[in-house]
Coordinates of C-alpha atoms in Angstrom, one line a residue:
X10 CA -20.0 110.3 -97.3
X11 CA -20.1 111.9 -101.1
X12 CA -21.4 108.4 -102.2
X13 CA -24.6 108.5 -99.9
X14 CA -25.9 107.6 -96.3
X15 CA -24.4 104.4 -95.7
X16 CA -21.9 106.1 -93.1
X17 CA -23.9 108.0 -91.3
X18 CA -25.1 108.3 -87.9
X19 CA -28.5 107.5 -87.2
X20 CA -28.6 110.7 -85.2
X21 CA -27.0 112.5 -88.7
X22 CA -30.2 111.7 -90.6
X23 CA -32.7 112.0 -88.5
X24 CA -31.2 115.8 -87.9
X25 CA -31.3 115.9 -91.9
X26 CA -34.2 114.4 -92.1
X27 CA -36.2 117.1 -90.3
X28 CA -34.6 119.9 -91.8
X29 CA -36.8 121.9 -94.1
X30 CA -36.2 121.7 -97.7
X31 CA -35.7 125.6 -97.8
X32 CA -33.7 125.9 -94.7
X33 CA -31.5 128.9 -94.8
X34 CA -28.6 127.0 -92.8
X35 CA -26.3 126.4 -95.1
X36 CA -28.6 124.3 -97.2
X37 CA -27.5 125.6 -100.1
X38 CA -23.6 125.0 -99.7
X39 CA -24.5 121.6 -98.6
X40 CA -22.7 119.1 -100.8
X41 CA -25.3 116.2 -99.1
X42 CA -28.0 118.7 -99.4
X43 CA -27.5 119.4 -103.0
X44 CA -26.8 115.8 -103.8
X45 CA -30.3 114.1 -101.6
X46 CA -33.5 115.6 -101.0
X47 CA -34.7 115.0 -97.5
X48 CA -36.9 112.1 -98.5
X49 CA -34.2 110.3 -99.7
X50 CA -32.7 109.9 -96.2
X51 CA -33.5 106.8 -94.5
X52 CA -35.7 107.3 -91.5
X53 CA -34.1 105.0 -88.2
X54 CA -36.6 104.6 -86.5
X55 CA -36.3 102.4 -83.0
X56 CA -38.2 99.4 -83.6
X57 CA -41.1 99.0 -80.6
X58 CA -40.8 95.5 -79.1
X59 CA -44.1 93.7 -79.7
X60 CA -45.8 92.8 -76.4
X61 CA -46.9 89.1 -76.5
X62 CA -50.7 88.9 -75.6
X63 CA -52.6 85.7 -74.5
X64 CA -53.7 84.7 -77.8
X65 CA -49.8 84.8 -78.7
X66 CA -49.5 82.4 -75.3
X67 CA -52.1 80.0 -76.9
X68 CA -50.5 80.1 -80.0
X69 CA -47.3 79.2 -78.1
X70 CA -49.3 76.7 -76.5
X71 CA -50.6 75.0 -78.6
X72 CA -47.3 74.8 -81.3
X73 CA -45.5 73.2 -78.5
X74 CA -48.0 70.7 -77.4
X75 CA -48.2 69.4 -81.4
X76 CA -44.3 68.8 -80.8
X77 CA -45.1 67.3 -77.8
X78 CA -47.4 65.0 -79.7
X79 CA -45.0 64.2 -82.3
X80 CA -42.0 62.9 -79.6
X81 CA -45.4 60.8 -78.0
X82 CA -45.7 59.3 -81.3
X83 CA -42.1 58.4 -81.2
X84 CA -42.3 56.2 -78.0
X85 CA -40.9 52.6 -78.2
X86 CA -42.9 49.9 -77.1
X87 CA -41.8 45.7 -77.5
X88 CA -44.6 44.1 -79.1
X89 CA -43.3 40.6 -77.2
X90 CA -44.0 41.8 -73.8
X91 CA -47.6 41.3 -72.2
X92 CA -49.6 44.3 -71.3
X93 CA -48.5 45.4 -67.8
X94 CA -44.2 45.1 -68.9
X95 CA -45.4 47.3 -71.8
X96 CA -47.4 49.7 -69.6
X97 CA -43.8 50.0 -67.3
X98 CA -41.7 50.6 -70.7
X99 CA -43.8 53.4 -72.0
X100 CA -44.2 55.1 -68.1
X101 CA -39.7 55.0 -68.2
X102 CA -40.2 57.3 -71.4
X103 CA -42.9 59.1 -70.3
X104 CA -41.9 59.8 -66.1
X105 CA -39.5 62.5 -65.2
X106 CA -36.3 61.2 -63.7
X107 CA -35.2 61.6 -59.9
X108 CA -32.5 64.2 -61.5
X109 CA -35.7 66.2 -63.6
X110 CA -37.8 66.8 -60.7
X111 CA -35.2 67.8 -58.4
X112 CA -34.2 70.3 -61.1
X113 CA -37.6 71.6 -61.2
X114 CA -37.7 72.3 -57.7
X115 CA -34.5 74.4 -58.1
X116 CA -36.8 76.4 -60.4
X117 CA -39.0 77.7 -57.2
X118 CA -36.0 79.4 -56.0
X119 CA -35.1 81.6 -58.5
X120 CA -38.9 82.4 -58.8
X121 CA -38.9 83.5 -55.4
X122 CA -35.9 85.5 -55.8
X123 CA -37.5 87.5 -58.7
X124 CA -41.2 88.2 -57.0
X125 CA -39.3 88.6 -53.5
X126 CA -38.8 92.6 -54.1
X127 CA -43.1 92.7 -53.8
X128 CA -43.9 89.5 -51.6
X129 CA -41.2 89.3 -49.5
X130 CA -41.9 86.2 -47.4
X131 CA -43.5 84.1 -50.5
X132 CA -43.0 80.5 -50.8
X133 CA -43.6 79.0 -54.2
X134 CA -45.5 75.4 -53.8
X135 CA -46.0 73.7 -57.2
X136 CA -49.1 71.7 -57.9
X137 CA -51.1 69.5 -60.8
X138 CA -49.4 66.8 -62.4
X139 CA -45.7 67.6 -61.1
X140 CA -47.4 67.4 -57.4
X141 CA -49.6 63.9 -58.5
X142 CA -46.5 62.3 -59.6
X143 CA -47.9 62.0 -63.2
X144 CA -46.2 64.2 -65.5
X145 CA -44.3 63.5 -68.5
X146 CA -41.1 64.7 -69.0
X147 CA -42.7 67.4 -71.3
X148 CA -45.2 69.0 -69.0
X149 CA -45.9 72.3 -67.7
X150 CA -44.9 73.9 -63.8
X151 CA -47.5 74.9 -62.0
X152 CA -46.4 76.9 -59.4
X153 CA -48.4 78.6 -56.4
X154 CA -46.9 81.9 -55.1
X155 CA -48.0 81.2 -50.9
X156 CA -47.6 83.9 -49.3
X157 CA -48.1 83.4 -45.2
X158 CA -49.1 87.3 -44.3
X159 CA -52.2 87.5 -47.0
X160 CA -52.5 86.5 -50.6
X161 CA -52.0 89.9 -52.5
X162 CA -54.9 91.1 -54.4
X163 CA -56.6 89.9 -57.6
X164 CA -54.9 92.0 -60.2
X165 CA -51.5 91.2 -58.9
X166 CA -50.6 89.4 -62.7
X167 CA -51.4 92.0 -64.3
X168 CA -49.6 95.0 -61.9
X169 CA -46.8 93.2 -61.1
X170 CA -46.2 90.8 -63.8
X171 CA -43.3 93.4 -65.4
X172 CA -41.4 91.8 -62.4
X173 CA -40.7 88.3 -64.8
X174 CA -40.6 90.3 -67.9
X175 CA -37.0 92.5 -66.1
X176 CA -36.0 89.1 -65.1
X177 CA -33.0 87.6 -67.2
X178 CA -33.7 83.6 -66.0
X179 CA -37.1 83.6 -67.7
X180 CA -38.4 84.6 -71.3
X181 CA -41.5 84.1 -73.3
X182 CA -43.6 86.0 -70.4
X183 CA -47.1 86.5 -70.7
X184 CA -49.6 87.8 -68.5
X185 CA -53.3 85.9 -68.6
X186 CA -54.9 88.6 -66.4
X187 CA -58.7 88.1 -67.3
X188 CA -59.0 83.9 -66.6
X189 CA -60.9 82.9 -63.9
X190 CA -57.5 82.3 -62.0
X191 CA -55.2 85.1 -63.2
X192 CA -51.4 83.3 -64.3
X193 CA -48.6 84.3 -65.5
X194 CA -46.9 82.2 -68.6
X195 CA -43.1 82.0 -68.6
X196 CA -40.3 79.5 -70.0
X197 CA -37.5 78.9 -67.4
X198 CA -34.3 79.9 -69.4
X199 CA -32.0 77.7 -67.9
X200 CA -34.1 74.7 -68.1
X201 CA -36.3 75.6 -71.1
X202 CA -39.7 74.1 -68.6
X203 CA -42.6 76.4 -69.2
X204 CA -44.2 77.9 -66.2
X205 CA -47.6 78.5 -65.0
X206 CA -47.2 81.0 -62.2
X207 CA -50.5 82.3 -59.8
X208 CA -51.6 83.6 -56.5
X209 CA -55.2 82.3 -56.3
X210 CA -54.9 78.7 -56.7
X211 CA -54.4 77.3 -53.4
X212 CA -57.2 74.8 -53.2
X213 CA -55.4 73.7 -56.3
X214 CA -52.4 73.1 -54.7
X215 CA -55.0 71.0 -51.6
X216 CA -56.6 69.0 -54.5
X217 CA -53.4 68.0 -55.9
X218 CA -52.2 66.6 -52.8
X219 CA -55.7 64.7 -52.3
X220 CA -55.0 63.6 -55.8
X221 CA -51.8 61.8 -55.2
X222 CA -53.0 60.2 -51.5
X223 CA -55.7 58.5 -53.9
X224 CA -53.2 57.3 -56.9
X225 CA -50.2 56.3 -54.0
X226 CA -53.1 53.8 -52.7
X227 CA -52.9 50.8 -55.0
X228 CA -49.9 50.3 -57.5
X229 CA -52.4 50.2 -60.4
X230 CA -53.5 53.4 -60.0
X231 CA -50.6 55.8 -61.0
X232 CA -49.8 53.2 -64.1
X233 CA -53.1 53.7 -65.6
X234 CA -53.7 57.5 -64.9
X235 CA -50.7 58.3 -66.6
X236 CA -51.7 55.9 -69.7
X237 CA -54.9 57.7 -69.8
X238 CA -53.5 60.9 -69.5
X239 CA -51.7 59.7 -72.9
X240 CA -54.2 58.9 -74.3
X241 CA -55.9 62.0 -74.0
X242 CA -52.8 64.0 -75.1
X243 CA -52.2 61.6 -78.5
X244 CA -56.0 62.3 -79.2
X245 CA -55.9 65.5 -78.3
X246 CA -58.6 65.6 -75.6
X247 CA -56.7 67.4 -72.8
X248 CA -55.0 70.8 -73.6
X249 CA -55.9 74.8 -73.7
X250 CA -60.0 75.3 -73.8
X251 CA -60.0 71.4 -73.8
X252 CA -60.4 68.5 -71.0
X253 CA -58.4 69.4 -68.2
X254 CA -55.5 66.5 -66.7
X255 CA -57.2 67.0 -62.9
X256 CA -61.3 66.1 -64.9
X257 CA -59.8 63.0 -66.7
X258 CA -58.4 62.0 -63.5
X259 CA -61.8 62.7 -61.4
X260 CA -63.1 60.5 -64.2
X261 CA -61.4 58.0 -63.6
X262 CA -61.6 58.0 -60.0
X263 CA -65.5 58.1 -60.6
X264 CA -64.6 54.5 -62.8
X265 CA -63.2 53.0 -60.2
X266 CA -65.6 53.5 -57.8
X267 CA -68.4 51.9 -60.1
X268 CA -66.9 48.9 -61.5
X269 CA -67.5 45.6 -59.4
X270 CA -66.5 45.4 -56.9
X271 CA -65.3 48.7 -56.2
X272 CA -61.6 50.0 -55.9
X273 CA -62.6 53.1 -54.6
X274 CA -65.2 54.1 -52.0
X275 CA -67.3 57.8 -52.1
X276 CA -64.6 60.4 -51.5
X277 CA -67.2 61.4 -48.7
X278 CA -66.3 58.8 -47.0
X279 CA -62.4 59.9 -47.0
X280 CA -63.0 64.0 -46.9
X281 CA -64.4 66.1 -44.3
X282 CA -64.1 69.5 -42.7
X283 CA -63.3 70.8 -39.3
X284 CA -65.8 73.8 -39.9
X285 CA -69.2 73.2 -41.4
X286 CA -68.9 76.3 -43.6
X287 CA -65.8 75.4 -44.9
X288 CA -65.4 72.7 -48.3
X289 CA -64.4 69.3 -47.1
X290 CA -60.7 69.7 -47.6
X291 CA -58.8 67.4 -45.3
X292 CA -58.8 63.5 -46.0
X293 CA -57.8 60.8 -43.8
X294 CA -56.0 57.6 -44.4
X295 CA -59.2 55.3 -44.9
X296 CA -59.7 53.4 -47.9
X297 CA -61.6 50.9 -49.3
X298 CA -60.3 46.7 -48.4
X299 CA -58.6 46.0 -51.9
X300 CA -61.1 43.1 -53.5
X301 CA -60.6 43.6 -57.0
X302 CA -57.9 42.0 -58.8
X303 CA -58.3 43.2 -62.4
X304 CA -55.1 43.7 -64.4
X305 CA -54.0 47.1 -65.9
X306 CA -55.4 45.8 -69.0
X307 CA -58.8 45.2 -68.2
X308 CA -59.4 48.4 -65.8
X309 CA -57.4 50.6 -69.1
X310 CA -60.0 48.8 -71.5
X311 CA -62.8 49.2 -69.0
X312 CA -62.4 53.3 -68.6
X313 CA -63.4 53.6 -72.2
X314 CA -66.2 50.8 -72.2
X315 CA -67.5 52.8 -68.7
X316 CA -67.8 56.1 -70.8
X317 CA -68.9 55.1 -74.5
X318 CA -72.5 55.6 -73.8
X319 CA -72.6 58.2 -70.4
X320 CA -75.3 60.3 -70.5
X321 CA -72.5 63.4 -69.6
X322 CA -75.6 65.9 -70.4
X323 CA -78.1 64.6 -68.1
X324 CA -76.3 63.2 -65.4
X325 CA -73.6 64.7 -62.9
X326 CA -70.1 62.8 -62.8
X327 CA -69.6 62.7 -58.5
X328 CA -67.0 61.2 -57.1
X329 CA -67.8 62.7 -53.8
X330 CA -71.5 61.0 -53.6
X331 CA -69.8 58.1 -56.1
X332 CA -73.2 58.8 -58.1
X333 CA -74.6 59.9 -61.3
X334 CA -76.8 63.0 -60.2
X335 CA -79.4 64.0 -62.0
X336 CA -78.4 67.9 -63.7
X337 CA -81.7 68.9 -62.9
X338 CA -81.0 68.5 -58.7
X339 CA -78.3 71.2 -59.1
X340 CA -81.0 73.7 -60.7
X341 CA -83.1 73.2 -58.1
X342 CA -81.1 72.7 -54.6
X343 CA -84.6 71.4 -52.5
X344 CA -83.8 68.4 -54.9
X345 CA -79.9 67.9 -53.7
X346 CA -79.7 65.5 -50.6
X347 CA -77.9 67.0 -47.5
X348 CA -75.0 65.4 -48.9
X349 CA -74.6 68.8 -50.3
X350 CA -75.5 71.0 -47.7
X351 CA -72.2 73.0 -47.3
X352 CA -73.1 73.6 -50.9
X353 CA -76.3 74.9 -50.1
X354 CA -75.5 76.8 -47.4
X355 CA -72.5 78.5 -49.1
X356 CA -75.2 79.7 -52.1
X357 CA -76.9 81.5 -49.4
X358 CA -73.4 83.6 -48.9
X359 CA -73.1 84.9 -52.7
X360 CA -71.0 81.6 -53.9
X361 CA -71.3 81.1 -57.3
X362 CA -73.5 78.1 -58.1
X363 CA -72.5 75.0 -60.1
X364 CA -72.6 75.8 -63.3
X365 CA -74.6 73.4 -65.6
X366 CA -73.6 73.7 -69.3
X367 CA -75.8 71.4 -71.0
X368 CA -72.5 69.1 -72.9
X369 CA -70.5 67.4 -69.9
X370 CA -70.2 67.8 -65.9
X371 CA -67.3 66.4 -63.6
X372 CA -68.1 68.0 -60.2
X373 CA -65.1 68.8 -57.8
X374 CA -64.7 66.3 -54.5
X375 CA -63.3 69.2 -52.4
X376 CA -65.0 72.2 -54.0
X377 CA -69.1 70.8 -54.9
X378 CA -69.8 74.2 -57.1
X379 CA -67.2 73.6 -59.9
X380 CA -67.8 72.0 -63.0
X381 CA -64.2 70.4 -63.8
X382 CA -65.5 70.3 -67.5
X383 CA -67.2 73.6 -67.7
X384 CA -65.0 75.0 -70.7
X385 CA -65.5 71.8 -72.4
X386 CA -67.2 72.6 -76.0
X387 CA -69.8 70.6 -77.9
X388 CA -67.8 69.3 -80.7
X389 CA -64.6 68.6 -78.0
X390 CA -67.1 65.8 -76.4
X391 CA -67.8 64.3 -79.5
X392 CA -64.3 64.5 -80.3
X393 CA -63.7 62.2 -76.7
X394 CA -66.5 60.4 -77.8
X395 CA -65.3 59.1 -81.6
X396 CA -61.8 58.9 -80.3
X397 CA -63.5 56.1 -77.5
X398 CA -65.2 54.4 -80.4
X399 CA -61.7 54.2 -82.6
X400 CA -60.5 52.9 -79.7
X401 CA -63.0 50.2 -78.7
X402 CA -63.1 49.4 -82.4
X403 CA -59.2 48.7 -83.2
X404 CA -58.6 47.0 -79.3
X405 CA -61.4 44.5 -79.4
X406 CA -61.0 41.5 -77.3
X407 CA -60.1 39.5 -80.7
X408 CA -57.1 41.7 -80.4
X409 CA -54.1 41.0 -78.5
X410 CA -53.6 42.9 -74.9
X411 CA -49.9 43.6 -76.4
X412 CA -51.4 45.0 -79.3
X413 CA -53.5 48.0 -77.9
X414 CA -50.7 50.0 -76.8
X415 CA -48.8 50.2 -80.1
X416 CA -52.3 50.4 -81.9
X417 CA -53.1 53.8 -80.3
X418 CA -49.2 55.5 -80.5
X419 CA -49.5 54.9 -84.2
X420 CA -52.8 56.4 -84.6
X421 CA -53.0 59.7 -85.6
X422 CA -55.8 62.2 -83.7
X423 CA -59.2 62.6 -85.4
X424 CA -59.7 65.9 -86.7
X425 CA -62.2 68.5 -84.8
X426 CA -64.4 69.3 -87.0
X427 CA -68.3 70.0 -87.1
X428 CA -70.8 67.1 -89.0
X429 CA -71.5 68.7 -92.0
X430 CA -74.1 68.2 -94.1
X431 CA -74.0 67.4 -97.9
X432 CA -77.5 67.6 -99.9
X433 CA -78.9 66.0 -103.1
X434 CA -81.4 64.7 -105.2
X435 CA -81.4 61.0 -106.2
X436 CA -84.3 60.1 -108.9
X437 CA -84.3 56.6 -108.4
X438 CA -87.5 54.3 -109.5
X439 CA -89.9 53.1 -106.9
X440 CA -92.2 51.5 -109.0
X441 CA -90.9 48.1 -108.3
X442 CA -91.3 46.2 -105.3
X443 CA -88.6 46.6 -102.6
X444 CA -86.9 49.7 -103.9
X445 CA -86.0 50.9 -101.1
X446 CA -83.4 47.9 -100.1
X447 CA -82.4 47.8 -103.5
X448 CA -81.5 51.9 -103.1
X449 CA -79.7 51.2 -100.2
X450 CA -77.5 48.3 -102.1
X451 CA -76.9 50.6 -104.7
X452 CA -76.1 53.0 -102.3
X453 CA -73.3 51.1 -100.3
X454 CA -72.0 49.7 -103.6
X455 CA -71.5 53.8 -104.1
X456 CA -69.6 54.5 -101.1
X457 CA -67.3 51.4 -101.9
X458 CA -66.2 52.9 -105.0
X459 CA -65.5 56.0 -103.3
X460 CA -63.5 54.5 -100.6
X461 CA -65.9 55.2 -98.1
X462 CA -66.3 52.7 -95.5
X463 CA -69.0 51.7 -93.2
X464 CA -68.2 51.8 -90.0
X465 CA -71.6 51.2 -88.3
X466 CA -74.3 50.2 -90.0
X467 CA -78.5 49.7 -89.4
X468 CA -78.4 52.4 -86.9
X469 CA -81.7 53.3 -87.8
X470 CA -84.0 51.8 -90.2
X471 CA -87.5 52.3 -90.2
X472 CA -90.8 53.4 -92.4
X473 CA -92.9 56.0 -91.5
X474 CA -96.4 54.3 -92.7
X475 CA -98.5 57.7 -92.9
X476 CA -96.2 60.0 -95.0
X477 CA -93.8 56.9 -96.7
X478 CA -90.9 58.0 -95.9
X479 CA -87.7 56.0 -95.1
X480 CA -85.2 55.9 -93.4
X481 CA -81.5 54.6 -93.5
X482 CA -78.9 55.6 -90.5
X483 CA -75.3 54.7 -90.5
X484 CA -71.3 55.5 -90.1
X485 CA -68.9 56.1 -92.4
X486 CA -65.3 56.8 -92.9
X487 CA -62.9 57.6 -95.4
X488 CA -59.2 58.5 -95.6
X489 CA -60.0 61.8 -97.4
X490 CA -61.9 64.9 -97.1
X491 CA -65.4 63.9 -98.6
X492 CA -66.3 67.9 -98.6
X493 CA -63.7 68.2 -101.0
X494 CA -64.2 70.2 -103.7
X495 CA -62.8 67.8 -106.4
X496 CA -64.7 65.5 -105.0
X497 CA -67.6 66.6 -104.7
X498 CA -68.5 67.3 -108.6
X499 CA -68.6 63.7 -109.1
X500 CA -70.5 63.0 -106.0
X501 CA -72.9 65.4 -107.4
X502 CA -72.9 64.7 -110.7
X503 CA -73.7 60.9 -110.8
X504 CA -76.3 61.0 -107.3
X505 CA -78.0 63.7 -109.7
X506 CA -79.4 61.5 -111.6
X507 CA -79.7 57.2 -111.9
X508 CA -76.6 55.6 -110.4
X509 CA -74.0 55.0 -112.9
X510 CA -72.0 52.9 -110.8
X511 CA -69.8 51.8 -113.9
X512 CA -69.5 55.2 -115.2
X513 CA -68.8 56.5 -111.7
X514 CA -66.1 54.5 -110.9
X515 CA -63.9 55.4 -114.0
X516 CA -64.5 59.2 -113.4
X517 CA -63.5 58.9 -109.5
X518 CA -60.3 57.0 -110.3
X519 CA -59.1 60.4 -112.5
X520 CA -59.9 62.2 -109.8
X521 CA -58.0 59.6 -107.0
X522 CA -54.6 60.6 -109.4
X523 CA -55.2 63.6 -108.9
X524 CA -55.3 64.6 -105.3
X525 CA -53.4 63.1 -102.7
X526 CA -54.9 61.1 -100.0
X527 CA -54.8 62.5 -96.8
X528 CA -53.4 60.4 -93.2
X529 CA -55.8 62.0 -91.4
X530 CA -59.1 60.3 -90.7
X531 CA -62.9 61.9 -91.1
X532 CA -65.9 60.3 -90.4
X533 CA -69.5 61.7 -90.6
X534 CA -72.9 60.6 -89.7

């Protein structure tokens, strides 16, 4: 103990620590006292445990669904099989075995075993895509705490959510009390699944059961939801604050009613209600006489060919009318046909209206005022959008069917980022004739060099007569970051002044040694 406070207790010093410097107990005779001034003892303090909040549950999120991302780009797939065998391999990777799901139903118990002390007759129901029958061996639990006498109150997640965080079968437990549907986030210990817990989603539970009716109808449809639903996670469409799996399924519901002839008929036709105040939430066994005997292939292909030029901001995605609805009918209800007239009727009763967002709307079959999409962002749908194009571009019909799959598992996601915009001044001579096409050759020869590529080009290309000015529209891409800042003091320097295409092209290979060229793709307009 003459050697310092190694060997003490931490009680020891924190009773040292507080003594006064002057203290007429003993201090003086102290051989510690003598030796350390107060300050010199070590203060052991009890470190707090950090509460995870919901942006640490995003965070989470979204770290876990980039690994997820990384074992999808690790899927096997035999390049000498057709189309539909190599839509069955990748589904055996992808599908959760007999032995997975029954383990996740094991799960429900000892959920119910921890929220029993406060809802003693609860009965856990899971829903989404482990209901459907499409999840991947990586996906979330939903799970629906029913409970028979009365669903407790709203704030029940954030009351009673300590109940998970005592529990020693579940860790990483966070409460998301302010979402529209209050859940709580939890990783099963035992089983290391992540869990999405609630008490307010029951129609969700009703929808996912309508869900898998539809897709247990024809033995295309499961196939090709769950290859869509892979597509959307290796792009990156479907996620937190992104698409949601049950939209991009609505979506393609919507397809298949529309292509010719239809696979699907109106879900009006199927749903109905024994109560006219009540959503149409029961469906019957009725469905349209198979007539269409498109492969996989074509109705994969034909998703993204359907949605590469909808008009998601004027028109309402409906697969309960099977319609494209004007937006403009759901801000004015005299407009809506009495199709909708549970709808109207229940916006006479408080019920919040369909909310119209001005970027894309998928309206709910069961439930006509949700937008599916609503938390979908701007940039997301151009995201979907340029991901469609990619697509369409590298799986053209001059490309083999066996060749799409592996095409888009190797593909890495395009990056979310706004078009930005990137200014200068170009004193180029118009005194000859045709200067303008001989601009834009220069031009393109200018992009070349800089490994730019045209994706698209003559997009638009016209002359305004009255005030001369012109006009040249097109797509490019490029393996690197044009915005760079490396690269951008050549860019500038030489489109500064006459195009020194020679002179350019020896100053941009310097700078090509010098940075590393990125994997990831941009493209700007």
């Amino acid at each position: 103990r003459g050697s310092g406070n190694d060997n003490l207790k931490q009680g020891q010093s924190q009773r040292i620590n507080k003594r006064p410097v002057n203290s007429p107990t003993n201090s003086s005779d102290s051989p510690l006292q003598q030796k350390f001034s107060p300050m010199e003892y070590p203060q052991h303090k009890k470190k707090k445990k950090k509460r995870k909040t919901e942006a640490d549950a995003i965070t989470k999120e979204n770290k876990s669904k980039d690994l997820v991302n990384a074992e999808l780009c690790e899927l096997q797939i035999s390049e000498n099989k057709n189309f539909t065998e190599q839509t069955y391999e990748l589904i055996s990777q992808l599908e959760q075995t007999e032995c997975e799901r029954k383990m996740r139903l094991d799960i429900l118990q000892d959920v119910k075993e921890t929220v029993a002390p406060y809802l003693p007759f609860v009965e856990p129901q899971i829903y989404g895509s482990t209901l459907t029958n499409i999840a991947f061996k990586t996906s979330d639990l939903d799970i629906f705490l029913y409970c028979p006498n009365g669903q407790p109150e709203y704030n029940f997640v954030l009351e009673k959510g300590w109940l998970m965080y005592k529990s020693p079968k579940f860790k990483n437990v966070v409460r998301v009390s302010r979402a529209r549907v209050p859940v709580i986030k939890a990783t099963h210990r035992a089983t290391n699944v992540d869990l999405d817990i609630s008490t307010m989603s029951g129609q969700a539970v009703t929808n996912s059961m309508f869900i898998k009716h539809i897709l247990s109808m024809d033995v295309r449809f499961r196939p090709l939801a769950m290859l869509i639903s892979l597509w959307c996670k290796l792009n990156v469409i479907t996620g937190h604050s992104r698409f949601t799996s049950y939209s991009i399924v609505l979506m393609l519901l919507y397809y298949l009613q529309k292509i010719n002839p239809p696979l699907l008929p109106p879900l009006k036709d199927i749903l109905y209600t024994n109560n006219e105040n009540d959503w149409p939430n029961f469906f019957t066994e009725k469905l349209l006489t198979n007539e269409n005997s498109s492969d996989i292939a074509q109705l994969f292909k034909g998703f993204f060919v359907f949605y590469a030029n909808f008009n998601f901001e004027g028109f309402i995605v409906s697969p309960y009318l099977s319609e494209e609805i004007p937006v403009s009918h759901f801000q004015n209800i005299d407009e809506l046909s009495e199709d909708f007239k549970i709808y109207k009727s229940k916006l006479t009763n408080n019920t919040t209206p369909f909310m119209v967002t001005n970027v894309i709307h998928v309206q709910d079959p069961m439930e006509h005022n949700v937008n599916t999409t609503k938390g979908v962002f701007p940039r997301l749908l151009k995201l979907f959008r340029r991901s469609i194009d990619r697509f369409l571009n590298s799986c053209t019909d001059n490309v083999p069917q066996n060749h799409w799959l592996p095409t888009i598992i190797k593909q890495l996601p395009l990056k979310l980022v706004d078009e930005k915009k990137f200014e200068f001044t170009l004193n180029y001579p118009k005194s000859e004739e045709g200067w303008f096409e001989n601009l834009k050759q220069d031009f393109r020869q200018l992009l070349k060099i800089l490994l730019i590529r045209i994706t698209e080009d003559e997009l638009e290309n016209k002359t305004d007569k009255n005030s001369g000015l012109h006009k040249d529209s097109f797509c490019a891409e490029a393996n690197y970051n044009v915005f760079n800042r490396k690269f951008r003091y050549p860019l500038r320097m030489y489109m500064s002044d006459a195009i020194d295409l020679v002179g350019l092209q020896k100053q941009f290979e310097i700078v090509i040694e010098r940075i590393k060229s990125t994997t990831i793709l941009f493209k700007t307009k």
